């Protein structure tokens, strides 16, 4: 099994916005080589095209120079504040299709082979109306078929969707994730995989499996390319770092997570840290030290397992 430890750029938002800044942190400070890029750093629509092209070229060239791989581009926080491709108004949904197409363009320009992640959120009215919910969801499936054609033309190899934690943000259960993964791949020109997150637990579900990160991994990792890792509790998806302070509060045990990953027998998985930092107070000065401690936490687990003869991956 080939497990690749990496970082997404959530830590960099409005703190380290220049490509050289966040790439140097990943390579020189954290000594990692795999990156998931957040579109919040270079929004496909807000930033004008010629500027996007310039920065994508900077990212592509500097990534190659520093020896890192932009594994995937991800929707990020801005689009997550919208209904996105599940918006109740059909014309608004079409506008988000345009956002996604430009995201595909940007992904190809920076040399990455995959994009995606956020599906969208149903409105309060739609989530309470099964007929309307199914109409919007079926339209979404057709949209992803069209977008997969466009992604294939641009040279992308696969797309990603991310299961979430609440009923309005689809999918939010293991069963919903299995269903939508199968439906999307039946209409897609290129594979569509899951981007799981150990903290995206549906604590409102009546099914105990939906409240257990190990169950998500064991049942869904074979349909997954990226597994987000974060420290969290059972109250919300916290996206805490893996520091001594937060490991005492949190429920995520790295050794148990890796045991579950290895038991699935998948050939390859990207283990990507997705850590959030509040934009006020002393957080600015805590970011890099806590990132370093988080990387040490995971590398120590990996090295201990390798030294103990329990190796099931390369890193």
PDB file of C-alpha atoms in Angstrom:
ATOM      1  CA  UNK A   1       0.000   0.000   0.000  1.00  0.00           C
ATOM      2  CA  UNK A   2       1.241   3.468  -0.916  1.00  0.00           C
ATOM      3  CA  UNK A   3       0.079   6.106   1.588  1.00  0.00           C
ATOM      4  CA  UNK A   4       1.208   9.649   0.874  1.00  0.00           C
ATOM      5  CA  UNK A   5       1.196  12.182   3.706  1.00  0.00           C
ATOM      6  CA  UNK A   6       0.422  15.752   2.660  1.00  0.00           C
ATOM      7  CA  UNK A   7      -1.195  19.075   3.521  1.00  0.00           C
ATOM      8  CA  UNK A   8      -3.916  21.199   2.016  1.00  0.00           C
ATOM      9  CA  UNK A   9      -3.603  24.960   1.809  1.00  0.00           C
ATOM     10  CA  UNK A  10      -6.364  25.805   4.305  1.00  0.00           C
ATOM     11  CA  UNK A  11      -3.603  26.968   6.674  1.00  0.00           C
ATOM     12  CA  UNK A  12      -2.407  29.550   4.145  1.00  0.00           C
ATOM     13  CA  UNK A  13      -5.670  31.430   3.550  1.00  0.00           C
ATOM     14  CA  UNK A  14      -5.029  35.202   3.765  1.00  0.00           C
ATOM     15  CA  UNK A  15      -1.811  34.545   5.740  1.00  0.00           C
ATOM     16  CA  UNK A  16       0.488  33.057   3.121  1.00  0.00           C
ATOM     17  CA  UNK A  17      -1.283  33.817  -0.186  1.00  0.00           C
ATOM     18  CA  UNK A  18       1.729  33.878  -2.534  1.00  0.00           C
ATOM     19  CA  UNK A  19       2.739  30.577  -4.173  1.00  0.00           C
ATOM     20  CA  UNK A  20       6.339  30.863  -2.987  1.00  0.00           C
ATOM     21  CA  UNK A  21       5.179  31.393   0.607  1.00  0.00           C
ATOM     22  CA  UNK A  22       2.934  28.345   1.013  1.00  0.00           C
ATOM     23  CA  UNK A  23       5.083  26.082  -1.163  1.00  0.00           C
ATOM     24  CA  UNK A  24       8.185  26.928   0.885  1.00  0.00           C
ATOM     25  CA  UNK A  25       6.287  26.209   4.115  1.00  0.00           C
ATOM     26  CA  UNK A  26       5.151  22.809   2.834  1.00  0.00           C
ATOM     27  CA  UNK A  27       8.576  21.812   1.516  1.00  0.00           C
ATOM     28  CA  UNK A  28      11.066  23.533   3.835  1.00  0.00           C
ATOM     29  CA  UNK A  29       9.193  23.811   7.146  1.00  0.00           C
ATOM     30  CA  UNK A  30       7.014  20.693   7.002  1.00  0.00           C
ATOM     31  CA  UNK A  31       9.140  18.540   4.690  1.00  0.00           C
ATOM     32  CA  UNK A  32       6.124  17.272   2.755  1.00  0.00           C
ATOM     33  CA  UNK A  33       5.665  16.875  -0.994  1.00  0.00           C
ATOM     34  CA  UNK A  34       1.907  16.399  -1.515  1.00  0.00           C
ATOM     35  CA  UNK A  35      -0.506  19.352  -1.579  1.00  0.00           C
ATOM     36  CA  UNK A  36      -4.241  19.839  -1.998  1.00  0.00           C
ATOM     37  CA  UNK A  37      -4.838  23.375  -3.286  1.00  0.00           C
ATOM     38  CA  UNK A  38      -7.783  25.450  -1.992  1.00  0.00           C
ATOM     39  CA  UNK A  39      -9.455  27.667  -4.615  1.00  0.00           C
ATOM     40  CA  UNK A  40      -9.850  30.358  -1.942  1.00  0.00           C
ATOM     41  CA  UNK A  41      -6.231  31.230  -2.769  1.00  0.00           C
ATOM     42  CA  UNK A  42      -7.122  31.809  -6.439  1.00  0.00           C
ATOM     43  CA  UNK A  43     -10.864  31.868  -7.004  1.00  0.00           C
ATOM     44  CA  UNK A  44     -11.764  30.755 -10.561  1.00  0.00           C
ATOM     45  CA  UNK A  45     -14.329  33.532 -11.042  1.00  0.00           C
ATOM     46  CA  UNK A  46     -13.441  36.408  -8.697  1.00  0.00           C
ATOM     47  CA  UNK A  47      -9.875  36.710 -10.023  1.00  0.00           C
ATOM     48  CA  UNK A  48      -9.672  37.808 -13.648  1.00  0.00           C
ATOM     49  CA  UNK A  49      -8.464  35.272 -16.173  1.00  0.00           C
ATOM     50  CA  UNK A  50      -5.093  36.745 -17.126  1.00  0.00           C
ATOM     51  CA  UNK A  51      -4.129  37.045 -13.442  1.00  0.00           C
ATOM     52  CA  UNK A  52      -5.221  33.454 -12.771  1.00  0.00           C
ATOM     53  CA  UNK A  53      -3.143  32.219 -15.702  1.00  0.00           C
ATOM     54  CA  UNK A  54      -0.069  34.071 -14.447  1.00  0.00           C
ATOM     55  CA  UNK A  55      -0.349  32.661 -10.908  1.00  0.00           C
ATOM     56  CA  UNK A  56      -1.148  29.150 -12.127  1.00  0.00           C
ATOM     57  CA  UNK A  57       2.057  29.237 -14.130  1.00  0.00           C
ATOM     58  CA  UNK A  58       3.953  30.419 -11.037  1.00  0.00           C
ATOM     59  CA  UNK A  59       2.480  27.532  -9.023  1.00  0.00           C
ATOM     60  CA  UNK A  60       3.277  25.019 -11.744  1.00  0.00           C
ATOM     61  CA  UNK A  61       6.874  26.136 -12.200  1.00  0.00           C
ATOM     62  CA  UNK A  62       7.713  26.598  -8.512  1.00  0.00           C
ATOM     63  CA  UNK A  63       6.070  23.289  -7.561  1.00  0.00           C
ATOM     64  CA  UNK A  64       8.253  21.500 -10.093  1.00  0.00           C
ATOM     65  CA  UNK A  65      11.337  23.325  -8.827  1.00  0.00           C
ATOM     66  CA  UNK A  66      10.603  22.377  -5.186  1.00  0.00           C
ATOM     67  CA  UNK A  67       9.553  18.829  -6.027  1.00  0.00           C
ATOM     68  CA  UNK A  68       5.961  18.894  -4.794  1.00  0.00           C
ATOM     69  CA  UNK A  69       2.834  17.439  -6.370  1.00  0.00           C
ATOM     70  CA  UNK A  70      -0.421  19.410  -6.498  1.00  0.00           C
ATOM     71  CA  UNK A  71      -2.504  16.297  -5.953  1.00  0.00           C
ATOM     72  CA  UNK A  72      -5.867  17.969  -6.305  1.00  0.00           C
ATOM     73  CA  UNK A  73      -7.574  21.352  -6.352  1.00  0.00           C
ATOM     74  CA  UNK A  74     -10.458  21.692  -3.894  1.00  0.00           C
ATOM     75  CA  UNK A  75     -13.491  23.947  -3.680  1.00  0.00           C
ATOM     76  CA  UNK A  76     -12.477  25.513  -0.358  1.00  0.00           C
ATOM     77  CA  UNK A  77     -14.389  27.764   2.024  1.00  0.00           C
ATOM     78  CA  UNK A  78     -15.896  30.388  -0.296  1.00  0.00           C
ATOM     79  CA  UNK A  79     -18.072  28.057  -2.344  1.00  0.00           C
ATOM     80  CA  UNK A  80     -18.901  26.113   0.817  1.00  0.00           C
ATOM     81  CA  UNK A  81     -20.884  29.128   2.024  1.00  0.00           C
ATOM     82  CA  UNK A  82     -23.310  28.632  -0.897  1.00  0.00           C
ATOM     83  CA  UNK A  83     -25.797  25.972  -2.033  1.00  0.00           C
ATOM     84  CA  UNK A  84     -23.409  25.402  -4.961  1.00  0.00           C
ATOM     85  CA  UNK A  85     -24.609  22.666  -7.369  1.00  0.00           C
ATOM     86  CA  UNK A  86     -27.667  21.919  -5.194  1.00  0.00           C
ATOM     87  CA  UNK A  87     -29.047  25.472  -5.359  1.00  0.00           C
ATOM     88  CA  UNK A  88     -32.860  25.430  -5.674  1.00  0.00           C
ATOM     89  CA  UNK A  89     -32.849  27.890  -8.601  1.00  0.00           C
ATOM     90  CA  UNK A  90     -31.888  26.142 -11.856  1.00  0.00           C
ATOM     91  CA  UNK A  91     -30.342  29.282 -13.345  1.00  0.00           C
ATOM     92  CA  UNK A  92     -28.159  29.782 -10.276  1.00  0.00           C
ATOM     93  CA  UNK A  93     -27.055  26.155 -10.526  1.00  0.00           C
ATOM     94  CA  UNK A  94     -26.010  26.875 -14.116  1.00  0.00           C
ATOM     95  CA  UNK A  95     -23.876  29.766 -12.875  1.00  0.00           C
ATOM     96  CA  UNK A  96     -22.053  27.430 -10.521  1.00  0.00           C
ATOM     97  CA  UNK A  97     -21.437  25.095 -13.466  1.00  0.00           C
ATOM     98  CA  UNK A  98     -19.493  28.000 -14.991  1.00  0.00           C
ATOM     99  CA  UNK A  99     -17.500  28.321 -11.734  1.00  0.00           C
ATOM    100  CA  UNK A 100     -16.679  24.610 -11.894  1.00  0.00           C
ATOM    101  CA  UNK A 101     -15.587  24.795 -15.546  1.00  0.00           C
ATOM    102  CA  UNK A 102     -13.195  27.617 -14.727  1.00  0.00           C
ATOM    103  CA  UNK A 103     -11.968  25.574 -11.760  1.00  0.00           C
ATOM    104  CA  UNK A 104     -11.184  22.733 -14.164  1.00  0.00           C
ATOM    105  CA  UNK A 105      -9.310  25.171 -16.416  1.00  0.00           C
ATOM    106  CA  UNK A 106      -7.289  26.431 -13.463  1.00  0.00           C
ATOM    107  CA  UNK A 107      -6.522  22.899 -12.308  1.00  0.00           C
ATOM    108  CA  UNK A 108      -5.127  21.949 -15.697  1.00  0.00           C
ATOM    109  CA  UNK A 109      -3.119  25.179 -15.907  1.00  0.00           C
ATOM    110  CA  UNK A 110      -1.310  24.511 -12.623  1.00  0.00           C
ATOM    111  CA  UNK A 111      -0.545  20.936 -13.640  1.00  0.00           C
ATOM    112  CA  UNK A 112      -2.868  19.033 -11.324  1.00  0.00           C
ATOM    113  CA  UNK A 113      -4.897  16.036 -12.507  1.00  0.00           C
ATOM    114  CA  UNK A 114      -7.982  16.324 -10.279  1.00  0.00           C
ATOM    115  CA  UNK A 115     -10.494  18.778  -8.854  1.00  0.00           C
ATOM    116  CA  UNK A 116     -13.775  18.799  -6.985  1.00  0.00           C
ATOM    117  CA  UNK A 117     -14.831  18.079  -3.374  1.00  0.00           C
ATOM    118  CA  UNK A 118     -17.964  20.090  -2.353  1.00  0.00           C
ATOM    119  CA  UNK A 119     -21.289  18.849  -3.759  1.00  0.00           C
ATOM    120  CA  UNK A 120     -23.563  21.503  -2.288  1.00  0.00           C
ATOM    121  CA  UNK A 121     -26.321  22.123   0.245  1.00  0.00           C
ATOM    122  CA  UNK A 122     -30.069  21.704  -0.125  1.00  0.00           C
ATOM    123  CA  UNK A 123     -32.221  24.635   0.947  1.00  0.00           C
ATOM    124  CA  UNK A 124     -34.441  24.229   4.010  1.00  0.00           C
ATOM    125  CA  UNK A 125     -37.459  23.976   1.726  1.00  0.00           C
ATOM    126  CA  UNK A 126     -35.922  21.320  -0.530  1.00  0.00           C
ATOM    127  CA  UNK A 127     -34.627  19.102   2.276  1.00  0.00           C
ATOM    128  CA  UNK A 128     -38.178  18.845   3.618  1.00  0.00           C
ATOM    129  CA  UNK A 129     -39.702  17.995   0.216  1.00  0.00           C
ATOM    130  CA  UNK A 130     -38.592  14.572  -1.045  1.00  0.00           C
ATOM    131  CA  UNK A 131     -39.806  15.212  -4.597  1.00  0.00           C
ATOM    132  CA  UNK A 132     -37.933  18.507  -4.887  1.00  0.00           C
ATOM    133  CA  UNK A 133     -34.829  17.029  -3.249  1.00  0.00           C
ATOM    134  CA  UNK A 134     -34.732  14.208  -5.808  1.00  0.00           C
ATOM    135  CA  UNK A 135     -35.280  16.623  -8.710  1.00  0.00           C
ATOM    136  CA  UNK A 136     -32.319  18.771  -7.628  1.00  0.00           C
ATOM    137  CA  UNK A 137     -30.146  15.725  -6.953  1.00  0.00           C
ATOM    138  CA  UNK A 138     -30.916  14.198 -10.363  1.00  0.00           C
ATOM    139  CA  UNK A 139     -30.043  17.497 -12.017  1.00  0.00           C
ATOM    140  CA  UNK A 140     -26.767  17.509 -10.085  1.00  0.00           C
ATOM    141  CA  UNK A 141     -25.936  14.024 -11.372  1.00  0.00           C
ATOM    142  CA  UNK A 142     -26.510  15.190 -14.968  1.00  0.00           C
ATOM    143  CA  UNK A 143     -24.389  18.290 -14.335  1.00  0.00           C
ATOM    144  CA  UNK A 144     -21.489  16.167 -13.106  1.00  0.00           C
ATOM    145  CA  UNK A 145     -21.757  14.022 -16.234  1.00  0.00           C
ATOM    146  CA  UNK A 146     -21.321  17.162 -18.352  1.00  0.00           C
ATOM    147  CA  UNK A 147     -18.489  18.458 -16.182  1.00  0.00           C
ATOM    148  CA  UNK A 148     -16.675  15.126 -16.361  1.00  0.00           C
ATOM    149  CA  UNK A 149     -16.683  15.425 -20.182  1.00  0.00           C
ATOM    150  CA  UNK A 150     -15.130  18.873 -19.911  1.00  0.00           C
ATOM    151  CA  UNK A 151     -12.572  17.702 -17.324  1.00  0.00           C
ATOM    152  CA  UNK A 152     -11.579  14.810 -19.569  1.00  0.00           C
ATOM    153  CA  UNK A 153     -11.042  17.181 -22.495  1.00  0.00           C
ATOM    154  CA  UNK A 154      -8.761  19.295 -20.299  1.00  0.00           C
ATOM    155  CA  UNK A 155      -6.635  16.288 -19.365  1.00  0.00           C
ATOM    156  CA  UNK A 156      -7.882  15.676 -15.829  1.00  0.00           C
ATOM    157  CA  UNK A 157      -7.830  12.055 -14.666  1.00  0.00           C
ATOM    158  CA  UNK A 158     -10.590  12.058 -12.033  1.00  0.00           C
ATOM    159  CA  UNK A 159     -12.988  14.210  -9.993  1.00  0.00           C
ATOM    160  CA  UNK A 160     -13.700  14.158  -6.250  1.00  0.00           C
ATOM    161  CA  UNK A 161     -16.744  14.644  -4.022  1.00  0.00           C
ATOM    162  CA  UNK A 162     -16.616  14.981  -0.244  1.00  0.00           C
ATOM    163  CA  UNK A 163     -19.156  13.468   2.165  1.00  0.00           C
ATOM    164  CA  UNK A 164     -20.236  15.979   4.801  1.00  0.00           C
ATOM    165  CA  UNK A 165     -21.838  15.960   8.275  1.00  0.00           C
ATOM    166  CA  UNK A 166     -25.364  17.398   8.115  1.00  0.00           C
ATOM    167  CA  UNK A 167     -28.444  16.276   6.133  1.00  0.00           C
ATOM    168  CA  UNK A 168     -28.625  19.399   3.959  1.00  0.00           C
ATOM    169  CA  UNK A 169     -25.000  18.988   2.813  1.00  0.00           C
ATOM    170  CA  UNK A 170     -25.047  15.950   0.560  1.00  0.00           C
ATOM    171  CA  UNK A 171     -23.940  13.181   1.002  1.00  0.00           C
ATOM    172  CA  UNK A 172     -23.829  12.882   4.795  1.00  0.00           C
ATOM    173  CA  UNK A 173     -24.183   9.149   5.482  1.00  0.00           C
ATOM    174  CA  UNK A 174     -22.283   6.066   4.387  1.00  0.00           C
ATOM    175  CA  UNK A 175     -25.310   4.864   2.404  1.00  0.00           C
ATOM    176  CA  UNK A 176     -25.764   8.220   0.634  1.00  0.00           C
ATOM    177  CA  UNK A 177     -22.053   8.228  -0.217  1.00  0.00           C
ATOM    178  CA  UNK A 178     -22.252   4.750  -1.729  1.00  0.00           C
ATOM    179  CA  UNK A 179     -25.376   5.697  -3.688  1.00  0.00           C
ATOM    180  CA  UNK A 180     -24.105   8.950  -5.169  1.00  0.00           C
ATOM    181  CA  UNK A 181     -20.679   7.486  -5.966  1.00  0.00           C
ATOM    182  CA  UNK A 182     -22.324   4.729  -8.002  1.00  0.00           C
ATOM    183  CA  UNK A 183     -24.741   7.121  -9.757  1.00  0.00           C
ATOM    184  CA  UNK A 184     -22.025   9.611 -10.673  1.00  0.00           C
ATOM    185  CA  UNK A 185     -19.708   6.974 -12.081  1.00  0.00           C
ATOM    186  CA  UNK A 186     -22.550   5.658 -14.238  1.00  0.00           C
ATOM    187  CA  UNK A 187     -22.697   9.000 -16.108  1.00  0.00           C
ATOM    188  CA  UNK A 188     -19.083  10.197 -15.868  1.00  0.00           C
ATOM    189  CA  UNK A 189     -16.414  10.104 -18.585  1.00  0.00           C
ATOM    190  CA  UNK A 190     -13.648   9.856 -15.966  1.00  0.00           C
ATOM    191  CA  UNK A 191     -13.692   8.236 -12.525  1.00  0.00           C
ATOM    192  CA  UNK A 192     -15.295  10.123  -9.649  1.00  0.00           C
ATOM    193  CA  UNK A 193     -13.895   9.253  -6.229  1.00  0.00           C
ATOM    194  CA  UNK A 194     -14.657  10.237  -2.657  1.00  0.00           C
ATOM    195  CA  UNK A 195     -12.640  12.647  -0.540  1.00  0.00           C
ATOM    196  CA  UNK A 196     -13.332  11.277   2.946  1.00  0.00           C
ATOM    197  CA  UNK A 197     -12.725  13.243   6.148  1.00  0.00           C
ATOM    198  CA  UNK A 198     -12.213  11.564   9.538  1.00  0.00           C
ATOM    199  CA  UNK A 199     -14.087  14.453  11.175  1.00  0.00           C
ATOM    200  CA  UNK A 200     -17.158  14.465   8.941  1.00  0.00           C
ATOM    201  CA  UNK A 201     -19.310  12.334  11.196  1.00  0.00           C
ATOM    202  CA  UNK A 202     -23.093  12.532  11.074  1.00  0.00           C
ATOM    203  CA  UNK A 203     -23.801  12.808  14.783  1.00  0.00           C
ATOM    204  CA  UNK A 204     -27.535  13.208  14.014  1.00  0.00           C
ATOM    205  CA  UNK A 205     -27.760   9.857  12.236  1.00  0.00           C
ATOM    206  CA  UNK A 206     -29.632   6.974  13.837  1.00  0.00           C
ATOM    207  CA  UNK A 207     -27.042   4.625  12.352  1.00  0.00           C
ATOM    208  CA  UNK A 208     -24.060   4.197  14.658  1.00  0.00           C
ATOM    209  CA  UNK A 209     -21.763   3.602  11.642  1.00  0.00           C
ATOM    210  CA  UNK A 210     -22.320   7.187  10.492  1.00  0.00           C
ATOM    211  CA  UNK A 211     -20.975   8.436  13.827  1.00  0.00           C
ATOM    212  CA  UNK A 212     -17.784   6.374  13.687  1.00  0.00           C
ATOM    213  CA  UNK A 213     -14.729   7.458  11.617  1.00  0.00           C
ATOM    214  CA  UNK A 214     -13.404   3.893  11.475  1.00  0.00           C
ATOM    215  CA  UNK A 215     -16.634   2.680   9.839  1.00  0.00           C
ATOM    216  CA  UNK A 216     -16.389   5.381   7.163  1.00  0.00           C
ATOM    217  CA  UNK A 217     -12.834   4.277   6.370  1.00  0.00           C
ATOM    218  CA  UNK A 218     -13.510   0.539   6.335  1.00  0.00           C
ATOM    219  CA  UNK A 219     -16.608   0.839   4.158  1.00  0.00           C
ATOM    220  CA  UNK A 220     -15.640   3.643   1.793  1.00  0.00           C
ATOM    221  CA  UNK A 221     -11.869   3.857   1.453  1.00  0.00           C
ATOM    222  CA  UNK A 222     -11.883   1.627  -1.633  1.00  0.00           C
ATOM    223  CA  UNK A 223     -13.890   4.374  -3.410  1.00  0.00           C
ATOM    224  CA  UNK A 224     -11.572   7.110  -2.088  1.00  0.00           C
ATOM    225  CA  UNK A 225      -8.502   8.960  -3.350  1.00  0.00           C
ATOM    226  CA  UNK A 226      -7.993  11.480  -0.518  1.00  0.00           C
ATOM    227  CA  UNK A 227      -8.568  11.072   3.215  1.00  0.00           C
ATOM    228  CA  UNK A 228      -8.636  14.334   5.146  1.00  0.00           C
ATOM    229  CA  UNK A 229      -7.165  14.066   8.621  1.00  0.00           C
ATOM    230  CA  UNK A 230      -7.984  16.504  11.400  1.00  0.00           C
ATOM    231  CA  UNK A 231      -8.322  16.353  15.150  1.00  0.00           C
ATOM    232  CA  UNK A 232     -11.900  16.813  16.309  1.00  0.00           C
ATOM    233  CA  UNK A 233     -14.498  15.909  18.933  1.00  0.00           C
ATOM    234  CA  UNK A 234     -17.989  14.470  18.525  1.00  0.00           C
ATOM    235  CA  UNK A 235     -19.716  17.847  18.673  1.00  0.00           C
ATOM    236  CA  UNK A 236     -18.560  19.241  15.328  1.00  0.00           C
ATOM    237  CA  UNK A 237     -15.927  18.957  12.600  1.00  0.00           C
ATOM    238  CA  UNK A 238     -13.268  21.046  14.371  1.00  0.00           C
ATOM    239  CA  UNK A 239     -10.281  20.757  12.031  1.00  0.00           C
ATOM    240  CA  UNK A 240      -7.930  21.103  15.003  1.00  0.00           C
ATOM    241  CA  UNK A 241      -4.201  20.405  14.623  1.00  0.00           C
ATOM    242  CA  UNK A 242      -2.627  17.246  16.068  1.00  0.00           C
ATOM    243  CA  UNK A 243      -0.897  19.015  18.947  1.00  0.00           C
ATOM    244  CA  UNK A 244      -0.622  17.738  22.508  1.00  0.00           C
ATOM    245  CA  UNK A 245      -3.340  20.183  23.574  1.00  0.00           C
ATOM    246  CA  UNK A 246      -5.882  19.116  20.964  1.00  0.00           C
ATOM    247  CA  UNK A 247      -5.011  15.424  21.009  1.00  0.00           C
ATOM    248  CA  UNK A 248      -6.153  15.412  24.651  1.00  0.00           C
ATOM    249  CA  UNK A 249      -9.519  16.943  23.627  1.00  0.00           C
ATOM    250  CA  UNK A 250     -10.027  15.019  20.410  1.00  0.00           C
ATOM    251  CA  UNK A 251     -11.295  11.585  19.416  1.00  0.00           C
ATOM    252  CA  UNK A 252      -8.974  10.900  16.470  1.00  0.00           C
ATOM    253  CA  UNK A 253      -6.248   8.368  17.267  1.00  0.00           C
ATOM    254  CA  UNK A 254      -3.742   8.269  14.419  1.00  0.00           C
ATOM    255  CA  UNK A 255      -2.697   4.685  15.058  1.00  0.00           C
ATOM    256  CA  UNK A 256      -6.284   3.433  14.925  1.00  0.00           C
ATOM    257  CA  UNK A 257      -6.919   5.433  11.750  1.00  0.00           C
ATOM    258  CA  UNK A 258      -3.877   3.898  10.056  1.00  0.00           C
ATOM    259  CA  UNK A 259      -4.821   0.418  11.245  1.00  0.00           C
ATOM    260  CA  UNK A 260      -8.219   0.849   9.570  1.00  0.00           C
ATOM    261  CA  UNK A 261      -6.645   2.242   6.401  1.00  0.00           C
ATOM    262  CA  UNK A 262      -4.248  -0.694   6.129  1.00  0.00           C
ATOM    263  CA  UNK A 263      -7.033  -3.224   6.720  1.00  0.00           C
ATOM    264  CA  UNK A 264      -8.852  -1.986   3.601  1.00  0.00           C
ATOM    265  CA  UNK A 265      -5.992  -3.104   1.358  1.00  0.00           C
ATOM    266  CA  UNK A 266      -6.264  -0.172  -1.047  1.00  0.00           C
ATOM    267  CA  UNK A 267      -3.268   0.302  -3.334  1.00  0.00           C
ATOM    268  CA  UNK A 268      -2.847   4.067  -2.807  1.00  0.00           C
ATOM    269  CA  UNK A 269      -4.293   6.821  -0.640  1.00  0.00           C
ATOM    270  CA  UNK A 270      -3.363  10.452  -0.018  1.00  0.00           C
ATOM    271  CA  UNK A 271      -3.509  11.286   3.683  1.00  0.00           C
ATOM    272  CA  UNK A 272      -4.037  15.066   3.607  1.00  0.00           C
ATOM    273  CA  UNK A 273      -4.159  17.292   6.693  1.00  0.00           C
ATOM    274  CA  UNK A 274      -6.945  19.847   6.606  1.00  0.00           C
ATOM    275  CA  UNK A 275      -6.415  22.195   9.554  1.00  0.00           C
ATOM    276  CA  UNK A 276      -8.314  25.444  10.185  1.00  0.00           C
ATOM    277  CA  UNK A 277      -7.082  28.477  12.114  1.00  0.00           C
ATOM    278  CA  UNK A 278      -9.235  31.360  13.317  1.00  0.00           C
ATOM    279  CA  UNK A 279      -8.474  34.657  11.577  1.00  0.00           C
ATOM    280  CA  UNK A 280      -8.007  36.680  14.802  1.00  0.00           C
ATOM    281  CA  UNK A 281      -6.138  36.690  18.115  1.00  0.00           C
ATOM    282  CA  UNK A 282      -2.746  34.985  18.333  1.00  0.00           C
ATOM    283  CA  UNK A 283      -3.563  32.321  15.745  1.00  0.00           C
ATOM    284  CA  UNK A 284      -1.183  33.856  13.179  1.00  0.00           C
ATOM    285  CA  UNK A 285       1.802  32.899  15.329  1.00  0.00           C
ATOM    286  CA  UNK A 286       0.482  29.445  16.176  1.00  0.00           C
ATOM    287  CA  UNK A 287       0.007  28.212  12.615  1.00  0.00           C
ATOM    288  CA  UNK A 288       3.467  27.015  11.603  1.00  0.00           C
ATOM    289  CA  UNK A 289       4.491  25.571  15.023  1.00  0.00           C
ATOM    290  CA  UNK A 290       1.235  23.601  15.231  1.00  0.00           C
ATOM    291  CA  UNK A 291       1.598  22.419  11.628  1.00  0.00           C
ATOM    292  CA  UNK A 292       5.087  21.142  12.451  1.00  0.00           C
ATOM    293  CA  UNK A 293       3.837  19.359  15.562  1.00  0.00           C
ATOM    294  CA  UNK A 294       0.989  17.799  13.571  1.00  0.00           C
ATOM    295  CA  UNK A 295       3.364  16.509  10.901  1.00  0.00           C
ATOM    296  CA  UNK A 296       5.671  15.087  13.590  1.00  0.00           C
ATOM    297  CA  UNK A 297       2.685  13.328  15.173  1.00  0.00           C
ATOM    298  CA  UNK A 298       1.854  11.504  11.943  1.00  0.00           C
ATOM    299  CA  UNK A 299       5.442  10.825  10.891  1.00  0.00           C
ATOM    300  CA  UNK A 300       6.196   9.354  14.316  1.00  0.00           C
ATOM    301  CA  UNK A 301       3.278   6.947  13.963  1.00  0.00           C
ATOM    302  CA  UNK A 302       4.420   5.962  10.487  1.00  0.00           C
ATOM    303  CA  UNK A 303       8.041   5.483  11.545  1.00  0.00           C
ATOM    304  CA  UNK A 304       7.083   3.489  14.634  1.00  0.00           C
ATOM    305  CA  UNK A 305       5.001   1.130  12.541  1.00  0.00           C
ATOM    306  CA  UNK A 306       7.768   0.732   9.972  1.00  0.00           C
ATOM    307  CA  UNK A 307      10.398   0.062  12.668  1.00  0.00           C
ATOM    308  CA  UNK A 308       8.033  -2.372  14.346  1.00  0.00           C
ATOM    309  CA  UNK A 309       7.630  -4.453  11.224  1.00  0.00           C
ATOM    310  CA  UNK A 310       4.019  -3.387  10.608  1.00  0.00           C
ATOM    311  CA  UNK A 311       4.758  -1.536   7.379  1.00  0.00           C
ATOM    312  CA  UNK A 312       1.885  -1.489   4.905  1.00  0.00           C
ATOM    313  CA  UNK A 313       2.888   1.569   2.886  1.00  0.00           C
ATOM    314  CA  UNK A 314       5.598   3.756   1.440  1.00  0.00           C
ATOM    315  CA  UNK A 315       5.774   7.427   2.385  1.00  0.00           C
TER     316      UNK A 315
END
